PDB file of C-alpha atoms in Angstrom:
ATOM      1  CA  MET A 729      32.113  38.343  12.990  1.00 49.00           C
ATOM      2  CA  THR A 730      29.640  35.504  13.372  1.00 56.00           C
ATOM      3  CA  GLU A 731      29.152  35.352   9.604  1.00 61.00           C
ATOM      4  CA  ALA A 732      32.881  34.861   9.085  1.00 59.00           C
ATOM      5  CA  ARG A 733      32.998  32.108  11.702  1.00 69.00           C
ATOM      6  CA  ASP A 734      29.964  30.472  10.160  1.00 87.00           C
ATOM      7  CA  PHE A 735      31.648  30.464   6.753  1.00 88.00           C
ATOM      8  CA  TRP A 736      34.829  28.881   8.074  1.00 88.00           C
ATOM      9  CA  SER A 737      33.007  26.323  10.196  1.00 90.00           C
ATOM     10  CA  ARG A 738      30.911  25.335   7.198  1.00 91.00           C
ATOM     11  CA  ARG A 739      34.048  25.141   5.056  1.00 90.00           C
ATOM     12  CA  LYS A 740      35.797  22.924   7.628  1.00 92.00           C
ATOM     13  CA  ALA A 741      32.757  20.642   7.807  1.00 93.00           C
ATOM     14  CA  ALA A 742      32.652  20.373   4.008  1.00 93.00           C
ATOM     15  CA  VAL A 743      36.357  19.487   3.829  1.00 94.00           C
ATOM     16  CA  GLN A 744      35.880  16.856   6.571  1.00 95.00           C
ATOM     17  CA  ALA A 745      32.875  15.406   4.731  1.00 95.00           C
ATOM     18  CA  GLU A 746      34.913  15.158   1.512  1.00 95.00           C
ATOM     19  CA  ALA A 747      37.736  13.398   3.360  1.00 95.00           C
ATOM     20  CA  ASP A 748      35.274  10.952   4.962  1.00 95.00           C
ATOM     21  CA  ALA A 749      33.681  10.248   1.565  1.00 95.00           C
ATOM     22  CA  GLU A 750      37.088   9.516   0.066  1.00 94.00           C
ATOM     23  CA  VAL A 751      37.924   7.068   2.882  1.00 94.00           C
ATOM     24  CA  ILE A 752      34.574   5.297   2.487  1.00 93.00           C
ATOM     25  CA  ALA A 753      35.029   5.094  -1.289  1.00 93.00           C
ATOM     26  CA  ALA A 754      38.535   3.616  -0.825  1.00 92.00           C
ATOM     27  CA  GLU A 755      37.182   0.996   1.630  1.00 89.00           C
ATOM     28  CA  GLU A 756      34.372   0.071  -0.747  1.00 87.00           C
ATOM     29  CA  GLN A 757      36.857  -0.275  -3.594  1.00 88.00           C
ATOM     30  CA  VAL A 758      39.030  -2.645  -1.517  1.00 87.00           C
ATOM     31  CA  ILE A 759      35.979  -4.733  -0.589  1.00 82.00           C
ATOM     32  CA  ALA A 760      34.834  -4.824  -4.231  1.00 82.00           C
ATOM     33  CA  ASP A 761      38.309  -5.992  -5.302  1.00 82.00           C
ATOM     34  CA  GLN A 762      38.277  -8.705  -2.625  1.00 78.00           C
ATOM     35  CA  ARG A 763      34.827  -9.866  -3.719  1.00 78.00           C
ATOM     36  CA  ALA A 764      35.918  -9.965  -7.362  1.00 78.00           C
ATOM     37  CA  GLU A 765      38.888 -12.153  -6.410  1.00 77.00           C
ATOM     38  CA  LEU A 766      36.728 -14.402  -4.214  1.00 75.00           C
ATOM     39  CA  GLU A 767      33.988 -14.839  -6.832  1.00 75.00           C
ATOM     40  CA  GLU A 768      36.429 -16.714  -9.045  1.00 76.00           C
ATOM     41  CA  LYS A 769      37.281 -19.211  -6.275  1.00 80.00           C
ATOM     42  CA  THR A 770      35.265 -22.154  -4.997  1.00 83.00           C
ATOM     43  CA  ASP A 771      33.461 -22.057  -1.665  1.00 82.00           C
ATOM     44  CA  ALA A 772      36.052 -24.332  -0.015  1.00 84.00           C
ATOM     45  CA  GLU A 773      38.921 -22.060  -1.093  1.00 84.00           C
ATOM     46  CA  ILE A 774      37.084 -18.970   0.162  1.00 83.00           C
ATOM     47  CA  LEU A 775      36.363 -20.580   3.541  1.00 85.00           C
ATOM     48  CA  ALA A 776      40.025 -21.611   3.901  1.00 85.00           C
ATOM     49  CA  GLU A 777      41.274 -18.139   2.948  1.00 82.00           C
ATOM     50  CA  LEU A 778      38.924 -16.341   5.377  1.00 82.00           C
ATOM     51  CA  ASN A 779      39.413 -18.948   8.177  1.00 84.00           C
ATOM     52  CA  LEU A 780      35.686 -19.736   8.346  1.00 87.00           C
ATOM     53  CA  PRO A 781      34.086 -23.116   9.143  1.00 87.00           C
ATOM     54  CA  ASP A 782      31.868 -24.940   6.664  1.00 88.00           C
ATOM     55  CA  PRO A 783      28.421 -23.307   7.021  1.00 87.00           C
ATOM     56  CA  ASP A 784      26.662 -26.663   6.612  1.00 85.00           C
ATOM     57  CA  GLN A 785      28.605 -28.094   9.596  1.00 85.00           C
ATOM     58  CA  LEU A 786      27.728 -25.329  12.076  1.00 83.00           C
ATOM     59  CA  GLN A 787      26.348 -26.467  15.435  1.00 85.00           C
ATOM     60  CA  ALA A 788      24.107 -24.715  17.940  1.00 83.00           C
ATOM     61  CA  GLY A 789      26.035 -21.959  19.692  1.00 80.00           C
ATOM     62  CA  ASP A 790      28.655 -21.525  16.939  1.00 82.00           C
ATOM     63  CA  ASP A 791      29.588 -17.969  16.027  1.00 83.00           C
ATOM     64  CA  VAL A 792      28.324 -16.891  12.591  1.00 83.00           C
ATOM     65  CA  SER A 793      29.542 -13.288  12.807  1.00 85.00           C
ATOM     66  CA  GLY A 794      32.519 -14.133  10.554  1.00 85.00           C
ATOM     67  CA  PHE A 795      30.061 -14.776   7.711  1.00 86.00           C
ATOM     68  CA  MET A 796      28.617 -11.277   8.085  1.00 86.00           C
ATOM     69  CA  ALA A 797      31.814  -9.549   6.906  1.00 83.00           C
ATOM     70  CA  LYS A 798      31.440  -7.496   3.742  1.00 80.00           C
ATOM     71  CA  ALA A 799      34.110  -9.491   1.922  1.00 78.00           C
ATOM     72  CA  VAL A 800      32.201 -12.798   2.295  1.00 83.00           C
ATOM     73  CA  PRO A 801      30.141 -13.605  -0.815  1.00 83.00           C
ATOM     74  CA  ASP A 802      26.375 -13.572  -0.416  1.00 84.00           C
ATOM     75  CA  ARG A 803      25.989 -17.272  -1.250  1.00 86.00           C
ATOM     76  CA  LEU A 804      28.142 -18.271   1.763  1.00 87.00           C
ATOM     77  CA  ARG A 805      26.382 -15.791   4.034  1.00 89.00           C
ATOM     78  CA  ARG A 806      23.012 -17.238   3.030  1.00 89.00           C
ATOM     79  CA  ARG A 807      24.173 -20.812   3.655  1.00 89.00           C
ATOM     80  CA  ALA A 808      25.341 -19.863   7.149  1.00 89.00           C
ATOM     81  CA  LEU A 809      22.072 -18.046   7.928  1.00 88.00           C
ATOM     82  CA  ARG A 810      19.987 -20.992   6.692  1.00 87.00           C
ATOM     83  CA  ARG A 811      21.917 -23.310   8.988  1.00 88.00           C
ATOM     84  CA  LEU A 812      21.499 -20.866  11.891  1.00 86.00           C
ATOM     85  CA  TRP A 813      17.762 -20.699  11.326  1.00 85.00           C
ATOM     86  CA  ARG A 814      17.501 -24.491  11.286  1.00 85.00           C
ATOM     87  CA  LEU A 815      19.495 -24.833  14.525  1.00 84.00           C
ATOM     88  CA  ASN A 816      17.777 -22.159  16.588  1.00 80.00           C
ATOM     89  CA  PRO A 817      14.200 -23.173  17.554  1.00 76.00           C
ATOM     90  CA  VAL A 818      13.210 -19.538  18.078  1.00 76.00           C
ATOM     91  CA  LEU A 819      14.092 -18.747  14.466  1.00 74.00           C
ATOM     92  CA  ALA A 820      13.051 -22.110  13.025  1.00 72.00           C
ATOM     93  CA  ASN A 821       9.452 -22.094  14.324  1.00 73.00           C
ATOM     94  CA  VAL A 822       7.526 -19.261  12.782  1.00 67.00           C
ATOM     95  CA  ASP A 823       4.741 -17.823  14.894  1.00 71.00           C
ATOM     96  CA  GLY A 824       1.341 -19.052  13.738  1.00 70.00           C
ATOM     97  CA  LEU A 825      -0.061 -15.538  13.988  1.00 73.00           C
ATOM     98  CA  VAL A 826       2.057 -14.233  11.122  1.00 72.00           C
ATOM     99  CA  ASP A 827      -0.420 -13.232   8.424  1.00 72.00           C
ATOM    100  CA  TYR A 828       1.881 -13.735   5.468  1.00 71.00           C
ATOM    101  CA  GLY A 829       3.971 -16.649   6.757  1.00 67.00           C
ATOM    102  CA  GLU A 830       2.631 -19.018   4.103  1.00 69.00           C
ATOM    103  CA  ASP A 831       3.710 -19.242   0.480  1.00 66.00           C
ATOM    104  CA  TYR A 832       0.966 -17.559  -1.537  1.00 67.00           C
ATOM    105  CA  THR A 833       2.789 -17.419  -4.861  1.00 69.00           C
ATOM    106  CA  ASP A 834       1.265 -18.861  -8.020  1.00 66.00           C
ATOM    107  CA  ALA A 835       4.019 -21.467  -8.171  1.00 67.00           C
ATOM    108  CA  ALA A 836       2.709 -23.016  -4.963  1.00 59.00           C
ATOM    109  CA  CYS A 837      -0.767 -23.671  -6.352  1.00 68.00           C
ATOM    110  CA  VAL A 838      -0.339 -24.080 -10.105  1.00 71.00           C
ATOM    111  CA  ILE A 839      -2.572 -26.734 -11.645  1.00 76.00           C
ATOM    112  CA  GLU A 840      -1.693 -28.165 -15.032  1.00 77.00           C
ATOM    113  CA  ASN A 841      -4.160 -27.325 -17.849  1.00 78.00           C
ATOM    114  CA  LEU A 842      -6.051 -24.847 -15.692  1.00 73.00           C
ATOM    115  CA  GLN A 843      -9.065 -23.447 -17.588  1.00 76.00           C
ATOM    116  CA  THR A 844     -10.155 -19.896 -16.841  1.00 75.00           C
ATOM    117  CA  ALA A 845     -12.358 -17.202 -18.360  1.00 72.00           C
ATOM    118  CA  TYR A 846      -9.711 -14.555 -17.695  1.00 77.00           C
ATOM    119  CA  GLN A 847      -8.132 -12.949 -20.768  1.00 76.00           C
ATOM    120  CA  VAL A 848      -4.948 -10.927 -20.462  1.00 80.00           C
ATOM    121  CA  GLY A 849      -5.686  -7.252 -21.040  1.00 77.00           C
ATOM    122  CA  LYS A 850      -9.443  -7.903 -21.232  1.00 76.00           C
ATOM    123  CA  GLY A 851     -10.159  -9.510 -17.877  1.00 76.00           C
ATOM    124  CA  MET A 852     -13.162 -11.825 -17.888  1.00 75.00           C
ATOM    125  CA  LEU A 853     -14.657 -10.195 -20.980  1.00 78.00           C
ATOM    126  CA  ALA A 854     -16.455 -13.216 -22.471  1.00 77.00           C
ATOM    127  CA  HIS A 855     -18.089 -14.024 -19.142  1.00 78.00           C
ATOM    128  CA  VAL A 856     -19.250 -10.436 -18.648  1.00 80.00           C
ATOM    129  CA  GLU A 857     -20.583 -10.235 -22.222  1.00 86.00           C
ATOM    130  CA  ALA A 858     -22.515 -13.485 -21.721  1.00 87.00           C
ATOM    131  CA  LEU A 859     -24.093 -12.129 -18.531  1.00 88.00           C
ATOM    132  CA  ALA A 860     -24.997  -8.863 -20.288  1.00 90.00           C
ATOM    133  CA  ALA A 861     -26.636 -10.737 -23.192  1.00 93.00           C
ATOM    134  CA  LYS A 862     -28.608 -12.875 -20.751  1.00 93.00           C
ATOM    135  CA  ALA A 863     -29.779  -9.755 -18.857  1.00 92.00           C
ATOM    136  CA  GLU A 864     -30.890  -8.094 -22.136  1.00 92.00           C
ATOM    137  CA  ALA A 865     -32.812 -11.207 -23.174  1.00 92.00           C
ATOM    138  CA  GLU A 866     -34.584 -11.299 -19.809  1.00 91.00           C
ATOM    139  CA  ALA A 867     -35.378  -7.565 -20.074  1.00 89.00           C
ATOM    140  CA  GLU A 868     -36.884  -8.040 -23.553  1.00 87.00           C
ATOM    141  CA  ASP A 869     -38.984 -10.971 -22.315  1.00 84.00           C
ATOM    142  CA  SER A 870     -40.307  -8.930 -19.372  1.00 81.00           C
ATOM    143  CA  ASP A 871     -41.089  -5.968 -21.720  1.00 74.00           C
ATOM    144  CA  ILE A 872     -43.134  -8.227 -23.997  1.00 73.00           C
ATOM    145  CA  GLU A 873     -45.116  -9.524 -21.006  1.00 65.00           C
ATOM    146  CA  VAL A 874     -45.805  -5.993 -19.712  1.00 57.00           C
ATOM    147  CA  GLU A 875     -47.024  -4.793 -23.130  1.00 58.00           C
ATOM    148  CA  ALA A 876     -49.321  -7.793 -23.437  1.00 55.00           C
ATOM    149  CA  GLU A 877     -51.059  -7.088 -20.106  1.00 57.00           C
ATOM    150  CA  GLU A 878     -52.320  -3.498 -20.417  1.00 58.00           C
ATOM    151  CA  PRO A 879     -50.856  -0.362 -21.912  1.00 58.00           C
ATOM    152  CA  GLN A 880     -49.993   2.270 -19.329  1.00 61.00           C
ATOM    153  CA  PRO A 881     -50.829   5.907 -20.106  1.00 57.00           C
ATOM    154  CA  ALA A 882     -47.926   8.253 -20.700  1.00 59.00           C
ATOM    155  CA  PRO A 883     -47.333  10.925 -18.038  1.00 56.00           C
ATOM    156  CA  GLU A 884     -48.521  13.635 -20.443  1.00 58.00           C
ATOM    157  CA  GLU A 885     -51.862  11.875 -20.901  1.00 59.00           C
ATOM    158  CA  ILE A 886     -52.755  11.770 -17.191  1.00 60.00           C
ATOM    159  CA  ASP A 887     -55.272  14.498 -16.262  1.00 62.00           C
ATOM    160  CA  LEU A 888     -54.384  16.317 -13.087  1.00 59.00           C
ATOM    161  CA  PRO A 889     -56.683  18.858 -11.407  1.00 62.00           C
ATOM    162  CA  ASP A 890     -55.666  22.465 -11.766  1.00 63.00           C
ATOM    163  CA  PRO A 891     -54.042  23.861  -8.623  1.00 60.00           C
ATOM    164  CA  GLU A 892     -56.114  26.369  -6.667  1.00 63.00           C
ATOM    165  CA  PRO A 893     -54.820  29.929  -6.703  1.00 58.00           C
ATOM    166  CA  VAL A 894     -53.149  31.104  -3.523  1.00 53.00           C
ATOM    167  CA  LEU A 895     -54.201  34.518  -2.250  1.00 53.00           C
ATOM    168  CA  VAL A 896     -51.538  36.845  -0.954  1.00 51.00           C
ATOM    169  CA  ALA A 897     -52.522  39.305   1.762  1.00 53.00           C
ATOM    170  CA  GLU A 898     -52.556  42.812   0.537  1.00 49.00           C
ATOM    171  CA  ILE A 899     -50.338  45.339   2.262  1.00 49.00           C
ATOM    172  CA  GLU A 900     -51.536  48.886   2.588  1.00 52.00           C
ATOM    173  CA  PRO A 901     -49.301  51.268   0.699  1.00 53.00           C
ATOM    174  CA  ASN A 902     -49.610  53.893   3.436  1.00 55.00           C
ATOM    175  CA  ALA A 903     -47.970  51.807   6.187  1.00 51.00           C
ATOM    176  CA  PRO A 904     -44.672  50.294   4.906  1.00 52.00           C
ATOM    177  CA  GLU A 905     -42.917  50.571   8.319  1.00 54.00           C
ATOM    178  CA  GLU A 906     -45.387  48.275  10.000  1.00 52.00           C
ATOM    179  CA  ALA A 907     -45.104  45.614   7.323  1.00 51.00           C
ATOM    180  CA  GLU A 908     -41.287  45.550   7.401  1.00 59.00           C
ATOM    181  CA  ALA A 909     -40.843  45.780  11.184  1.00 60.00           C
ATOM    182  CA  ALA A 910     -39.470  42.599  12.739  1.00 64.00           C
ATOM    183  CA  PRO A 911     -41.006  41.264  15.931  1.00 67.00           C
ATOM    184  CA  ALA A 912     -39.157  41.999  19.141  1.00 66.00           C
ATOM    185  CA  PRO A 913     -37.109  39.116  20.555  1.00 67.00           C
ATOM    186  CA  ARG A 914     -38.604  37.217  23.465  1.00 70.00           C
ATOM    187  CA  ARG A 915     -36.863  36.672  26.716  1.00 68.00           C
ATOM    188  CA  MET A 916     -36.823  33.129  27.918  1.00 64.00           C
ATOM    189  CA  LYS A 917     -36.833  32.229  31.552  1.00 65.00           C
ATOM    190  CA  PHE A 918     -34.788  29.246  32.657  1.00 65.00           C
ATOM    191  CA  GLU A 919     -35.256  27.487  35.908  1.00 66.00           C
ATOM    192  CA  PHE A 920     -32.464  25.497  37.408  1.00 66.00           C
ATOM    193  CA  GLU A 921     -32.975  22.814  39.967  1.00 63.00           C
ATOM    194  CA  GLY A 922     -30.075  22.542  42.326  1.00 52.00           C
TER     195      GLY A 922
END
């Protein structure tokens, strides 16, 4: 019985979800049609049609919720939000502790005719090659100086004394049990001060 009820409850939920999706799709289509109509009009005509004030003339305390409707074009919404941010000191003054509050884009610090060693796809290849050549030249110079001082013997030519043989204790073949027996464990005595 519970399986049958589960099937019908799942079926009812699926039908309800389909109906909700259809309603949402119809609402989105209406909003898209409204936006398409509004995109062809000027900002003044759109504001008059939607009964909204000019976003550039907003004062402190004015309601901007009308600009947040889905039918309002993004350009008008942004103008209203910019004005709101300029009017409200809490929004206008960014906290100095914000790590990324500054503009760190390349456009902010571009210098005309900037010279760099960086090559696209190669990095700083010429600079690295120049450093490598300089290091090789210094290594060759130091090798010439070392050879001029005194030749060092190769490791094969160094005479080392022969190691002394190590004697291993002989075990009597008649007593293998004694040689393999492990020592008995010791008992440790602990004293506690209390």
